[in-house]
mmCIF file of C-alpha atoms and ligand atoms in Angstrom:
data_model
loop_
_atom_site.group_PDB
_atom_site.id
_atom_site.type_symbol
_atom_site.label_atom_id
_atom_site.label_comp_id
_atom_site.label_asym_id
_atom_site.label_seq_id
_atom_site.Cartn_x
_atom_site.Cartn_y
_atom_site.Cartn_z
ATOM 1 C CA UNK A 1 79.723 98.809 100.061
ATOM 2 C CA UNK A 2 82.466 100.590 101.624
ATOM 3 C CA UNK A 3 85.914 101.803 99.836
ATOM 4 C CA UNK A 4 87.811 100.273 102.971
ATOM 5 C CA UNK A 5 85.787 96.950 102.571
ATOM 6 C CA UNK A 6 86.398 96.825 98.899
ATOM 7 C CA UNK A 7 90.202 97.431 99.518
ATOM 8 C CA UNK A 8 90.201 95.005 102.050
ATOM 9 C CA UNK A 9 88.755 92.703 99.321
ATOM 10 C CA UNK A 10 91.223 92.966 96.477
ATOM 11 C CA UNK A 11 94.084 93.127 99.257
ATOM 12 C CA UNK A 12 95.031 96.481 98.697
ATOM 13 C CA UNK A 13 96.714 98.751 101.041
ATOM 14 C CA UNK A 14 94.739 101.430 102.887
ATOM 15 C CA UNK A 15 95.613 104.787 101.467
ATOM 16 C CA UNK A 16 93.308 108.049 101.750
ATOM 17 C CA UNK A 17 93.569 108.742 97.849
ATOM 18 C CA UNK A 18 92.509 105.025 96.959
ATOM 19 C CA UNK A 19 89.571 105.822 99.450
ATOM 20 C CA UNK A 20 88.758 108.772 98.007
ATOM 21 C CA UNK A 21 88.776 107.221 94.054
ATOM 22 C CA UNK A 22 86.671 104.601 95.611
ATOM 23 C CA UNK A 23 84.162 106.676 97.320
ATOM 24 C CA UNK A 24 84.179 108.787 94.426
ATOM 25 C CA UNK A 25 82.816 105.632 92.249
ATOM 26 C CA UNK A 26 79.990 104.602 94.666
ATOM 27 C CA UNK A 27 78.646 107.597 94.990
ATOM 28 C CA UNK A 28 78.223 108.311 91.472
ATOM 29 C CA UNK A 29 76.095 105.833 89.349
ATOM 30 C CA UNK A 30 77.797 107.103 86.004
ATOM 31 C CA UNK A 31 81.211 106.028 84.790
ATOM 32 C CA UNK A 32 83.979 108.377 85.155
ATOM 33 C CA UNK A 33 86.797 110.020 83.479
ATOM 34 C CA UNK A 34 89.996 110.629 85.248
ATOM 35 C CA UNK A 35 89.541 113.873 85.210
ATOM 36 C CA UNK A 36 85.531 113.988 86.272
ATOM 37 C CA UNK A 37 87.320 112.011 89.448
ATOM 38 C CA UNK A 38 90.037 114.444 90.087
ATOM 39 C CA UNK A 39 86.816 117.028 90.431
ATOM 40 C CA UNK A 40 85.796 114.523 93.386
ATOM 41 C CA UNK A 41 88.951 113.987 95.569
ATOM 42 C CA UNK A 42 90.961 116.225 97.520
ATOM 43 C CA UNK A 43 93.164 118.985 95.506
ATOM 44 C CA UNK A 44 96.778 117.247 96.848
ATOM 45 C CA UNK A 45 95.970 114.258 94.080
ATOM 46 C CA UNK A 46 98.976 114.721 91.595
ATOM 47 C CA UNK A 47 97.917 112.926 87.673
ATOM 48 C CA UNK A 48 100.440 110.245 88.449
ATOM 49 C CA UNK A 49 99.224 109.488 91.874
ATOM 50 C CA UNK A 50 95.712 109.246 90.080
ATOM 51 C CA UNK A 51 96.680 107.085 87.124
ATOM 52 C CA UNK A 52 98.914 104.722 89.220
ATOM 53 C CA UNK A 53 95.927 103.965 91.286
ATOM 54 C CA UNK A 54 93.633 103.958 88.354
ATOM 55 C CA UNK A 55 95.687 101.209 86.799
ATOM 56 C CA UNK A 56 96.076 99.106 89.749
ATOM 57 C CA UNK A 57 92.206 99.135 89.933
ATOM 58 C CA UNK A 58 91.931 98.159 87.005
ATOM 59 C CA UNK A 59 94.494 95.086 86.849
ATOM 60 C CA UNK A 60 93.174 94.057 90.103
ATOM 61 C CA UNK A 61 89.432 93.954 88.228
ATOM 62 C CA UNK A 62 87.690 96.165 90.922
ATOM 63 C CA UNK A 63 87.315 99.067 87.939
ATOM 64 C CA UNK A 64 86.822 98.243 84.097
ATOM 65 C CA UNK A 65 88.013 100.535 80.912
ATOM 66 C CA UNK A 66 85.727 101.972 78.455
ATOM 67 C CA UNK A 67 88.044 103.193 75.186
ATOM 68 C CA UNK A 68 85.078 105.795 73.858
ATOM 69 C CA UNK A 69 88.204 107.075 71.293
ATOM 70 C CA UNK A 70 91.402 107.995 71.651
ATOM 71 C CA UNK A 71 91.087 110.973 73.426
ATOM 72 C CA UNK A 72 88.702 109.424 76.206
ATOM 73 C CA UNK A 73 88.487 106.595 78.722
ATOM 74 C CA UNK A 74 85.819 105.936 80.886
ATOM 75 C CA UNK A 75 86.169 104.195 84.246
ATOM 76 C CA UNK A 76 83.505 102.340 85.474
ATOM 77 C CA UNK A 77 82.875 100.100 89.021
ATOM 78 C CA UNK A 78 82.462 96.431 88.929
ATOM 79 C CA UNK A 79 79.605 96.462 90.937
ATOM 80 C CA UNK A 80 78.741 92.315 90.104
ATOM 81 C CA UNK A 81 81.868 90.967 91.766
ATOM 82 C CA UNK A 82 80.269 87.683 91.063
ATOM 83 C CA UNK A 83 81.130 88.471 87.230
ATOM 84 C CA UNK A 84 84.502 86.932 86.356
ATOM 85 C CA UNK A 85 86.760 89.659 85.095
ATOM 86 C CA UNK A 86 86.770 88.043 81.676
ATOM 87 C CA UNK A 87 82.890 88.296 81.379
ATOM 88 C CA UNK A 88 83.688 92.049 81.909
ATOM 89 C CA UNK A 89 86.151 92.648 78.828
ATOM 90 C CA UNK A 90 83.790 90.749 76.302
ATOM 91 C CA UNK A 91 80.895 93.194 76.575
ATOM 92 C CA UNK A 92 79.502 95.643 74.350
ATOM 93 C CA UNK A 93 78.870 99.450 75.717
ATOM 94 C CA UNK A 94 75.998 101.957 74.963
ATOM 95 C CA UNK A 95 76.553 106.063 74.341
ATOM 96 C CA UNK A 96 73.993 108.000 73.617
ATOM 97 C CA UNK A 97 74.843 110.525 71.161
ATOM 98 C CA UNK A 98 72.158 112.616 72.765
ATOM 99 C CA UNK A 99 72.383 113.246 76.502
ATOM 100 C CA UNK A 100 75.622 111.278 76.483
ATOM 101 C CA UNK A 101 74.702 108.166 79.153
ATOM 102 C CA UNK A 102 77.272 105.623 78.936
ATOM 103 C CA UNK A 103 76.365 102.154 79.829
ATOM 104 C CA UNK A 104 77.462 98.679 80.151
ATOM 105 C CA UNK A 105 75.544 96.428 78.615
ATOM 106 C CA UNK A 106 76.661 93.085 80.599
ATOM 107 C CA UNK A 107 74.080 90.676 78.523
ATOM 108 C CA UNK A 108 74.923 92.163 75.500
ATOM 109 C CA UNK A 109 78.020 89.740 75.052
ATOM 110 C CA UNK A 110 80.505 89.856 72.025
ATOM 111 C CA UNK A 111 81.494 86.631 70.848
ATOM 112 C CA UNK A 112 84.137 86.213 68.279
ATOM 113 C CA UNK A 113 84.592 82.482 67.212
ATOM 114 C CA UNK A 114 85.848 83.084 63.490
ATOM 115 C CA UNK A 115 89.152 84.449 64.202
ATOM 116 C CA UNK A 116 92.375 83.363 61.816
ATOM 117 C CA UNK A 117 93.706 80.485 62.754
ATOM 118 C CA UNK A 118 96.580 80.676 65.628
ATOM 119 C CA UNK A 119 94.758 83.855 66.628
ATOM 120 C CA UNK A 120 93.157 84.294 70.415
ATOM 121 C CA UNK A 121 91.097 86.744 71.720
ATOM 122 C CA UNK A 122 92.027 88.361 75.359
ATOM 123 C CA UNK A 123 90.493 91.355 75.376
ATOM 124 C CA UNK A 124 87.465 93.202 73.150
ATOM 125 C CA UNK A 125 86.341 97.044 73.357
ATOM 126 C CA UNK A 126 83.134 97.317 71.486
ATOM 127 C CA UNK A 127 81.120 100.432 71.295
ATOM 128 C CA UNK A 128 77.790 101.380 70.066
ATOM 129 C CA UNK A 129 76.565 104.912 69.171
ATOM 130 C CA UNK A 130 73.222 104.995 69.356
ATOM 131 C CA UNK A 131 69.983 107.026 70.790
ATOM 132 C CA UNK A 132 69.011 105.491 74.283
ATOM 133 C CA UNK A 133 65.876 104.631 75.547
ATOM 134 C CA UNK A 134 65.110 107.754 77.313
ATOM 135 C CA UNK A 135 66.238 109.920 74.097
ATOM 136 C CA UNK A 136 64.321 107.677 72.124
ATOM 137 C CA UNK A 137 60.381 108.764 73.556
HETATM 138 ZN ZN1 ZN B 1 70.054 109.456 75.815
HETATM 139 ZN ZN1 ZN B 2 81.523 97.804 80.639
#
């Protein structure tokens, strides 16, 4: 997959930072902070350049949040664009408290059907702490 393809894709304009943020995501397995993918594009990125983007990204579903606190998000590729956008906000995600690997766990769904009455869900950010299965020899 190319950054210009994917852009292409989602009907996005062509700019060299968007390419950049892109490439930046498929050549890195792991998700990313916004600051881990300042380290990867060129120096002229201002924050607000960088956040715009990163929002539009996301809205368009081509990235996905992860809320680890309030201090840090996580921004990770979606990869399966098969994989409705909703099916990518009702998952749960994996950090390992030990070598820090942050994962999506697609199968691992979270399904909420006892909400009060009146009350819908549109969104879910659920994450586990845990030790993962490297750690865990
Ligand atoms: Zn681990
Ligand atoms: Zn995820």
């Amino acid at each position: 997959m190319q950054p210009t393809v994917l852009l292409k894709d989602f009907k996005l304009n062509h700019t060299k930072i968007r390419e950049e943020i892109l490439a930046a995501f498929l050549t890195q397995s792991e998700p990313l902070s916004a600051s881990e993918i300042k380290e990867l594009i060129s120096k002229n990125c201002d924050r607000v350049t960088l956040y715009r983007n990163l929002k539009i990204f996301t809205d368009k579903g081509i990235l996905h949040q992860i809320f680890i606190n309030n201090q840090e998000t996580k921004y990770v590729l979606v990869t399966n664009q098969s994989q409705t956008k909703k099916h990518y906000h009702d998952h749960i995600h994996f950090k390992c408290v030990k070598c820090e690997l942050l994962k999506c766990l697609t199968d691992q769904r979270i399904i909420i059907d006892d909400l009060p009455d009146g009350f819908k869900m549109t969104d879910a950010n659920f994450i586990v702490f845990g030790i993962c299965k490297n750690c865990n020899k």
